PDB file of C-alpha atoms and ligand atoms in Angstrom:
ATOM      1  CA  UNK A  24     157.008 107.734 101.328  1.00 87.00           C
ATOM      2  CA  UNK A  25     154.179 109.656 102.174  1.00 96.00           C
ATOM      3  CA  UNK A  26     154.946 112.984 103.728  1.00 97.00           C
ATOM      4  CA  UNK A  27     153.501 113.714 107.298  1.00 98.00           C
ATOM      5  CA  UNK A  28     150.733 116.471 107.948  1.00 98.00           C
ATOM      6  CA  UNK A  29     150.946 117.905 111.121  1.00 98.00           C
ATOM      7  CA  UNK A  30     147.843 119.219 111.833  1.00 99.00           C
ATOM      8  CA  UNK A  31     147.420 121.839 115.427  1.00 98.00           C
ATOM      9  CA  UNK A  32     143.783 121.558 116.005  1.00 98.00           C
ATOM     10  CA  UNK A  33     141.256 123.599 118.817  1.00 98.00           C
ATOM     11  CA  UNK A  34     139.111 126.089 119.444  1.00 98.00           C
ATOM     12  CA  UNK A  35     140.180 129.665 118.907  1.00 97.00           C
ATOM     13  CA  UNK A  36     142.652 130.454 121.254  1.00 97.00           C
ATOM     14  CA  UNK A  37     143.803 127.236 122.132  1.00 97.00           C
ATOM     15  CA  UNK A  38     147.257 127.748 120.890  1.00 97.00           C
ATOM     16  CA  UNK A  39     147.263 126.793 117.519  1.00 98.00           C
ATOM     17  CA  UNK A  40     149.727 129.627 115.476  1.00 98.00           C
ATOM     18  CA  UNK A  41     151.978 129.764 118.178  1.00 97.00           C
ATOM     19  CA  UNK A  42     152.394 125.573 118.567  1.00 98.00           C
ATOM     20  CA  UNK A  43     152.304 124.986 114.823  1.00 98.00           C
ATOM     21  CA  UNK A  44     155.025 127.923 114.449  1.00 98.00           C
ATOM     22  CA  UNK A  45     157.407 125.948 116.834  1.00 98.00           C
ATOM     23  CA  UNK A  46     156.744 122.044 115.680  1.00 98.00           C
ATOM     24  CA  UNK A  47     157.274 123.640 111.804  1.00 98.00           C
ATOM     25  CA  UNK A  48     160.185 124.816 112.883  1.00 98.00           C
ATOM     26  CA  UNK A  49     161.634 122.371 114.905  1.00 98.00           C
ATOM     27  CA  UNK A  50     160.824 119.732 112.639  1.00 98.00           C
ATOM     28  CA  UNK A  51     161.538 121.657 109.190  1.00 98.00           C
ATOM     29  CA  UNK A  52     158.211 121.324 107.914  1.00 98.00           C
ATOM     30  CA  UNK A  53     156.167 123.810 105.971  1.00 98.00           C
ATOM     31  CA  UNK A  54     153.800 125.732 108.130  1.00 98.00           C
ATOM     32  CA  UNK A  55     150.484 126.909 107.027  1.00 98.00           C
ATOM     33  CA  UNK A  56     148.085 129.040 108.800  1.00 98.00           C
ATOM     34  CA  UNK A  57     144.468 127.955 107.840  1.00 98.00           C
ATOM     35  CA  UNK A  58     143.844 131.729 109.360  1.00 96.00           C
ATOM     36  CA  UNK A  59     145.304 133.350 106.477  1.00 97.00           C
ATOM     37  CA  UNK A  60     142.747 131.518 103.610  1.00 98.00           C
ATOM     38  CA  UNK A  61     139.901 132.850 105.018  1.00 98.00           C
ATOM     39  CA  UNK A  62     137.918 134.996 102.546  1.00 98.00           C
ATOM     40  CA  UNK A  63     137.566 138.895 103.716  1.00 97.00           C
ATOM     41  CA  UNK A  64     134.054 138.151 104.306  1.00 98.00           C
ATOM     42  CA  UNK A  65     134.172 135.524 106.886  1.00 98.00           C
ATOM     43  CA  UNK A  66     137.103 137.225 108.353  1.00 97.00           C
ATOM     44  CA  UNK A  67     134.631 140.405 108.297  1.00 97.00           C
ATOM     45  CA  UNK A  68     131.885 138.063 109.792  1.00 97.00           C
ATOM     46  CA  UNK A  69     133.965 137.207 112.180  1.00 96.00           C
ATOM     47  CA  UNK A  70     135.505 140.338 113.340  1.00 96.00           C
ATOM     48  CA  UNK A  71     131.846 141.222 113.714  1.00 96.00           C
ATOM     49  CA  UNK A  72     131.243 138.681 116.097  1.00 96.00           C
ATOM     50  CA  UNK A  73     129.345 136.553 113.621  1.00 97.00           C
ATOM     51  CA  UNK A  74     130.025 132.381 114.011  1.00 96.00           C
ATOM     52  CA  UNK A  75     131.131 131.102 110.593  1.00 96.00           C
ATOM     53  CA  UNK A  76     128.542 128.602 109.092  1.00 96.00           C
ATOM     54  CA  UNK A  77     129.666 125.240 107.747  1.00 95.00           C
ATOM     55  CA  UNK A  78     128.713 126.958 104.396  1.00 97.00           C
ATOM     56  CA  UNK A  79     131.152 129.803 105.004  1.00 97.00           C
ATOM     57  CA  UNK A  80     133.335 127.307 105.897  1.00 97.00           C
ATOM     58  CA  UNK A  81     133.297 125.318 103.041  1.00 98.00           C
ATOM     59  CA  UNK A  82     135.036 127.569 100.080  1.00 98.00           C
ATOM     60  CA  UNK A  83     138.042 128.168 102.930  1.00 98.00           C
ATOM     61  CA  UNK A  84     138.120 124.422 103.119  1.00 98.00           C
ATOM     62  CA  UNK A  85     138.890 124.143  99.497  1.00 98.00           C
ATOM     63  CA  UNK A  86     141.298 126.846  99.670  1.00 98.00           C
ATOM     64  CA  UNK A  87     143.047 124.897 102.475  1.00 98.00           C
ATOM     65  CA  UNK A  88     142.755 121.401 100.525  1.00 98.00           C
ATOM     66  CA  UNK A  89     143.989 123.003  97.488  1.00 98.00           C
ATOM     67  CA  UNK A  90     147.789 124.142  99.170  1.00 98.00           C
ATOM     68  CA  UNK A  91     147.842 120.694 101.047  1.00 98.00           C
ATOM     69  CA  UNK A  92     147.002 118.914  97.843  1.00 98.00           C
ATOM     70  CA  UNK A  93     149.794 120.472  95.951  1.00 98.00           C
ATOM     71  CA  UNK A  94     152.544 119.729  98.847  1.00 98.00           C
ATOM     72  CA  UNK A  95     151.830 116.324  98.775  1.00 98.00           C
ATOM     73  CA  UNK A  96     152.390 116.248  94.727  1.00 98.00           C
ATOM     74  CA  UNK A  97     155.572 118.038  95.429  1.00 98.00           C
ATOM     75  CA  UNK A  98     156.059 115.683  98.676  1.00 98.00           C
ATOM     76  CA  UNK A  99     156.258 118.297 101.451  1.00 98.00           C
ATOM     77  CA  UNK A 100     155.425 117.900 104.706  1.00 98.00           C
ATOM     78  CA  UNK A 101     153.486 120.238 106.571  1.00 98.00           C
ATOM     79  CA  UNK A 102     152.415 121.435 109.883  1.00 98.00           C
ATOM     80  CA  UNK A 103     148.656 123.226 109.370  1.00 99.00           C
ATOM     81  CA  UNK A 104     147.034 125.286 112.426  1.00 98.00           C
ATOM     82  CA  UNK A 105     143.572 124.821 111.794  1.00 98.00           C
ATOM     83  CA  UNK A 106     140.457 124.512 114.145  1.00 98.00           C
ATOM     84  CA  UNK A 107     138.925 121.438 112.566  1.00 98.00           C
ATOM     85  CA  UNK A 108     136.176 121.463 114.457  1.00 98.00           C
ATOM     86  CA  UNK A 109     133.626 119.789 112.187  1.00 98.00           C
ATOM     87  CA  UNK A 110     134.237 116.284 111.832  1.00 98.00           C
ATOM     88  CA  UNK A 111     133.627 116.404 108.015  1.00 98.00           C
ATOM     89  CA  UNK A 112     136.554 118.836 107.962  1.00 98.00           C
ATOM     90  CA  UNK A 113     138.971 116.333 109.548  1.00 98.00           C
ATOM     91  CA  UNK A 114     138.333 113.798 107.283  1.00 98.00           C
ATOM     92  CA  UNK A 115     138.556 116.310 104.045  1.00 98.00           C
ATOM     93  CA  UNK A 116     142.159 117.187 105.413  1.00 98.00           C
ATOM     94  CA  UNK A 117     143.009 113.124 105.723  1.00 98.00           C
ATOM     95  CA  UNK A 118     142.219 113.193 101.933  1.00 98.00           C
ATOM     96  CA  UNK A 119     144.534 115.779 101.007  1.00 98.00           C
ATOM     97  CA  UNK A 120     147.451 112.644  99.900  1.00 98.00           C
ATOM     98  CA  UNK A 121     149.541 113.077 103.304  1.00 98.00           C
ATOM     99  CA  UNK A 122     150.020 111.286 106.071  1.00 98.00           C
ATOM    100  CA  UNK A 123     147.900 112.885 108.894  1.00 98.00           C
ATOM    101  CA  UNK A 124     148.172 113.251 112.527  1.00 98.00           C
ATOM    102  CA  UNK A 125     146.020 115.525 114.517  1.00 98.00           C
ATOM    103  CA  UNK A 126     147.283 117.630 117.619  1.00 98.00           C
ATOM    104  CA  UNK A 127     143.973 118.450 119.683  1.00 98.00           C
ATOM    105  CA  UNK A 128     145.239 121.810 121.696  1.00 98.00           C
ATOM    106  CA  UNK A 129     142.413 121.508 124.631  1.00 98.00           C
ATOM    107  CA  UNK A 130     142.496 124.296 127.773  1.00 97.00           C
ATOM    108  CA  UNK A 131     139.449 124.890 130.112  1.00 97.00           C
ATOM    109  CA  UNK A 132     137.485 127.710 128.710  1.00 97.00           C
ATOM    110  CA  UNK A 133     138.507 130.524 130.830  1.00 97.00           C
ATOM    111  CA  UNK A 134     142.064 129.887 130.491  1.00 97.00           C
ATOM    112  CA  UNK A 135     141.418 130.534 127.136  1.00 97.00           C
ATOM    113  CA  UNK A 136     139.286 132.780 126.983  1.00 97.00           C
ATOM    114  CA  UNK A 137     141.487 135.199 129.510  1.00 96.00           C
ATOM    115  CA  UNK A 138     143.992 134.544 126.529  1.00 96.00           C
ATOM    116  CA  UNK A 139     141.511 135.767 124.189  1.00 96.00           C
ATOM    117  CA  UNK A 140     141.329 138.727 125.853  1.00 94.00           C
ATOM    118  CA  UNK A 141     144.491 139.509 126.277  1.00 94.00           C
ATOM    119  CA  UNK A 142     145.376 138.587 122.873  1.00 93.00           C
ATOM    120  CA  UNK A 143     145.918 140.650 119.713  1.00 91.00           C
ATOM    121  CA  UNK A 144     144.241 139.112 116.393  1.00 86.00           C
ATOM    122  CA  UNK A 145     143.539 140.874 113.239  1.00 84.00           C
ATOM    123  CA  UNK A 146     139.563 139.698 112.661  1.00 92.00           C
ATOM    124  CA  UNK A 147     139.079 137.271 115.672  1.00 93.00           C
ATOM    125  CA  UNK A 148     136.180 138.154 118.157  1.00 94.00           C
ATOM    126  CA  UNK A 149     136.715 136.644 121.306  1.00 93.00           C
ATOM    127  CA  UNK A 150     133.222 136.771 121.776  1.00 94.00           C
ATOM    128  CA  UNK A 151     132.926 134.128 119.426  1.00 96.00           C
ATOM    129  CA  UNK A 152     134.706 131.493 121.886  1.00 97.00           C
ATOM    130  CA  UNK A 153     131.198 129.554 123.082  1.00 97.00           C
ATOM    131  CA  UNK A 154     130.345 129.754 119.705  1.00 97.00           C
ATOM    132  CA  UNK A 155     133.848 127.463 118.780  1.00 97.00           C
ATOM    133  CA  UNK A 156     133.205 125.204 121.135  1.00 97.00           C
ATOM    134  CA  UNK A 157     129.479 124.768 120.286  1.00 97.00           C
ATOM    135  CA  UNK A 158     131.138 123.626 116.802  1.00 97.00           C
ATOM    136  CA  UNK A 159     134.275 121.543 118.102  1.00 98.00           C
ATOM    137  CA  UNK A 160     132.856 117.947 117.455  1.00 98.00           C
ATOM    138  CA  UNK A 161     134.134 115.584 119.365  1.00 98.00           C
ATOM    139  CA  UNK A 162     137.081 113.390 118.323  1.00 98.00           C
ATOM    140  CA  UNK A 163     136.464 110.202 119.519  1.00 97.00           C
ATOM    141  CA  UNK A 164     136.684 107.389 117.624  1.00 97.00           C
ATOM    142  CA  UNK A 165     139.709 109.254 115.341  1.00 98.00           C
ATOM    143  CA  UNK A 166     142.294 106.882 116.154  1.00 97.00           C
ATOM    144  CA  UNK A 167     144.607 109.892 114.264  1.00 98.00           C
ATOM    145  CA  UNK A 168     143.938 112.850 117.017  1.00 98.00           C
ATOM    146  CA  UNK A 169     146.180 113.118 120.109  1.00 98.00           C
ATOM    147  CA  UNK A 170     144.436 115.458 122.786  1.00 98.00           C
ATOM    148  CA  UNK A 171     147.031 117.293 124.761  1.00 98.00           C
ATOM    149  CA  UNK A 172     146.444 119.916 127.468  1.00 97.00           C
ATOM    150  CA  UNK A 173     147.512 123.186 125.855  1.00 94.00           C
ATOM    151  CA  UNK A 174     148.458 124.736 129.265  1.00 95.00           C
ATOM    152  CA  UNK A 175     152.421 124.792 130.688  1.00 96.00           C
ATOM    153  CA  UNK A 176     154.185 125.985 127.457  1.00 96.00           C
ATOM    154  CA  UNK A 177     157.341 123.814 127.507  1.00 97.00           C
ATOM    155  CA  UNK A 178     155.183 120.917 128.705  1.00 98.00           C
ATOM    156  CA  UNK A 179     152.880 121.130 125.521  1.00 98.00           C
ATOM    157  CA  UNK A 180     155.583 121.792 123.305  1.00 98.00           C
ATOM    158  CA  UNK A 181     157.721 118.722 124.942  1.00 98.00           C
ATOM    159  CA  UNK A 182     154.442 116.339 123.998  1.00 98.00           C
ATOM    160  CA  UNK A 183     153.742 117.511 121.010  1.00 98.00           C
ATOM    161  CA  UNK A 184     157.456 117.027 119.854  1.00 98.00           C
ATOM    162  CA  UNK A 185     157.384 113.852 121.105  1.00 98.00           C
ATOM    163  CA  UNK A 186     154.165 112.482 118.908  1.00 98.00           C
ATOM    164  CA  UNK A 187     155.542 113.957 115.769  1.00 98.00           C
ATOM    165  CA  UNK A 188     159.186 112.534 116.565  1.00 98.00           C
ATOM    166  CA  UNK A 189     157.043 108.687 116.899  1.00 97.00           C
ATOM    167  CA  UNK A 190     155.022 109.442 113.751  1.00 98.00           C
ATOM    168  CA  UNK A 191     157.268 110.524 111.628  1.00 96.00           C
ATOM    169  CA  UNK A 192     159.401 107.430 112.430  1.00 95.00           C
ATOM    170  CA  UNK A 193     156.414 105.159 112.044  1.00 92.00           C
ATOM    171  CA  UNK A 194     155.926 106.828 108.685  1.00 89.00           C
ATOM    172  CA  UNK A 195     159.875 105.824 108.009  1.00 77.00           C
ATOM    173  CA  UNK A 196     159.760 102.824 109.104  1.00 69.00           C
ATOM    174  CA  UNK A 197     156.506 101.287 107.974  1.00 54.00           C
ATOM    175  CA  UNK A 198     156.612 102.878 104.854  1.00 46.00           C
ATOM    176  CA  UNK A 199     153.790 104.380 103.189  1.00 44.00           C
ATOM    177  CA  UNK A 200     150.439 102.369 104.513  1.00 44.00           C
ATOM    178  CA  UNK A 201     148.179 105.999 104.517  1.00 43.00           C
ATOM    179  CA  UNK A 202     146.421 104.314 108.115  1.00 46.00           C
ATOM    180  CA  UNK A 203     145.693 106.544 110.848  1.00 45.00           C
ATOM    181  CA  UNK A 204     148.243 105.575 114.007  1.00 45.00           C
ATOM    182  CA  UNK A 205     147.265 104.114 116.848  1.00 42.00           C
ATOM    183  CA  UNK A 206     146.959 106.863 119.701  1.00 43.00           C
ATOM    184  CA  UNK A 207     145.864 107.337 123.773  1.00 42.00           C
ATOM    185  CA  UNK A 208     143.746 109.685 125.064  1.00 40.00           C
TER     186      UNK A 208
HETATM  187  N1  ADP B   6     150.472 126.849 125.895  1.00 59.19           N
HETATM  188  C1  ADP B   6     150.189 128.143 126.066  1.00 59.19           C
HETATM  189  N2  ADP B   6     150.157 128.669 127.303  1.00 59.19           N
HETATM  190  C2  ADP B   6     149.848 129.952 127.505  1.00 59.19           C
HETATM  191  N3  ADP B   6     149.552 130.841 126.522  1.00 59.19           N
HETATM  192  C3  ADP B   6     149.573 130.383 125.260  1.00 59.19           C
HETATM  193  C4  ADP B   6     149.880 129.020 124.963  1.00 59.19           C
HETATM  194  N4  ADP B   6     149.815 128.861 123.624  1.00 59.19           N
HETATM  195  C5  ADP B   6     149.479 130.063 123.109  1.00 59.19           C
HETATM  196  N5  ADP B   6     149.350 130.982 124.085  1.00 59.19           N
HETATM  197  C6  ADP B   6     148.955 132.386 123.925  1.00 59.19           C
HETATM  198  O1  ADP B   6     147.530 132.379 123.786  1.00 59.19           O
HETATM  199  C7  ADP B   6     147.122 133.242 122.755  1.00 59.19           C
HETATM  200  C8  ADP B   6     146.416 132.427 121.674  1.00 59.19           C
HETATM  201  O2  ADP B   6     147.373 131.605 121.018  1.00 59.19           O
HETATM  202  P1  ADP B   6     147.280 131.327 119.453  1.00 59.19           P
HETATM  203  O3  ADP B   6     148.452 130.486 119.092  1.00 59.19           O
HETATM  204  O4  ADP B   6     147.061 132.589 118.702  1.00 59.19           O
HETATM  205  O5  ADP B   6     145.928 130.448 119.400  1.00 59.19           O
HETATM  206  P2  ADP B   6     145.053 129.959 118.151  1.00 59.19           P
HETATM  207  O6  ADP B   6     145.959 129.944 116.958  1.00 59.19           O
HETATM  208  O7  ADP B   6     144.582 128.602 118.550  1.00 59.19           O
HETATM  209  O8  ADP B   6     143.924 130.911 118.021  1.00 59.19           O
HETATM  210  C9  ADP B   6     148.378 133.959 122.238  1.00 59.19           C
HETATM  211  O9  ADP B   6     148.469 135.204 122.877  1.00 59.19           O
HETATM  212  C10 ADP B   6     149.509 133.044 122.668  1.00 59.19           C
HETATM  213  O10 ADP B   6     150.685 133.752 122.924  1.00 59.19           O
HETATM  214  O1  6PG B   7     135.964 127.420 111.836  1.00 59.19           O
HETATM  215  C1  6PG B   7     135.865 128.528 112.383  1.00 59.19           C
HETATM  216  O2  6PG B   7     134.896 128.871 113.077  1.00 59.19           O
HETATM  217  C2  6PG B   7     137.010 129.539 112.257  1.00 59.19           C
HETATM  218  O3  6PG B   7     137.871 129.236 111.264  1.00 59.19           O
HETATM  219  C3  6PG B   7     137.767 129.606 113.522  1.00 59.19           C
HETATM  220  O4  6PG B   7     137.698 128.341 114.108  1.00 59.19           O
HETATM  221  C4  6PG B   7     139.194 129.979 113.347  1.00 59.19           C
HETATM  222  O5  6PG B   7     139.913 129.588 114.448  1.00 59.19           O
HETATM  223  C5  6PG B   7     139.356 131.422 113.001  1.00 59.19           C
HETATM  224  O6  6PG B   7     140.124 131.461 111.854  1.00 59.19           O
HETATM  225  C6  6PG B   7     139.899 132.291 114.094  1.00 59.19           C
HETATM  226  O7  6PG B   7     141.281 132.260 114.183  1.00 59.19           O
HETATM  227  P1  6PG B   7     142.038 131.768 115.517  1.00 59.19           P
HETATM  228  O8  6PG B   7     141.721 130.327 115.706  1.00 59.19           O
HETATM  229  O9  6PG B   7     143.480 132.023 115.198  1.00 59.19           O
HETATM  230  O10 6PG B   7     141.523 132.601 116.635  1.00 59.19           O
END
């Protein structure tokens, strides 16, 4: 059987660490924070208030590709917080060898950005938010990415939990197919 990738997707600030953290544990997955494979100089770029390029991007993609690549040869599942905002970046993370399901954290942009602010984060520039979500591409079409309102904590969290708890069963019960899952918007 396939193992399941969980993967917390947004814009900077959308809640990404702090939901992946939770599901990873709740679900005894492996968590990985896309946040800590960044090179020092995009992490520099950023902290300068400097909006990564799909160039910069693309060595922290490998790096990211690499770990998921080797927990699916060992057959771990995962939970990833990542931003994938760039379409192309989605589908590189579907090709890692697990079973994918996307977890779009979406807020209105002052709700996060007041989060921003009052946040503490070792390179991010909250100046950078209209920057994110000039690059968040929209999802639809991806029958594998669930958009949930990242607002009421326990409300998010009680979603969430629920989509993983129905994809990890479909993954047990239908056995290891690799398709994307059926989802609502
Ligand atoms: N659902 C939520 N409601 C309110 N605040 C949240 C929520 N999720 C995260 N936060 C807070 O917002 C800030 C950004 O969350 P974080 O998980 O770091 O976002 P990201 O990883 O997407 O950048 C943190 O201070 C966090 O405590
Ligand atoms: O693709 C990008 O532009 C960046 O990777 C960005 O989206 C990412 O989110 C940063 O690593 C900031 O970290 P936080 O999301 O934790 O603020």
């Amino acid at each position: 059987m396939t193992p399941p990738l969980i993967v917390c997707m947004g814009v900077s600030g959308a809640g990404k660490s702090t939901s992946a953290q939770i599901l990873a544990a709740k679900f005894e997955l492996t968590l990985i924070e896309a946040d800590d494979l960044h090179s020092l100089s995009n992490k520099q770029k950023m902290q300068a208030g400097a909006a990564l390029t799909d160039a910069d991007r693309a060595p922290w993609m490998q790096a990211v590709c690499r770990q998921l690549s080797t927990c699916a040869e060992r057959g771990i599942g995962c939970v990833l917080a990542h931003s994938a905002l760039r379409r192309a970046h989605r589908e590189q993370l579907r090709s890692c060898g697990l079973r994918t399901l996307f977890l779009h954290l979406d807020a209105p942009r002052e709700t996060i950005a007041r989060r921003l602010r009052e946040r503490e984060h070792h390179y991010m520039n909250a100046e950078l938010l209209d920057s994110q979500f000039e690059a968040l591409q929209p999802t639809d079409g991806e029958a594998d990415v669930v958009t949930l309102t990242a607002l009421d904590r326990e409300a998010l969290m009680a979603q969430a939990s629920a989509r993983v708890v129905d994809f990890i069963a479909q993954g047990t019960i239908t056995g290891d197919t690799g398709h994307a899952v059926t989802t609502h918007h």
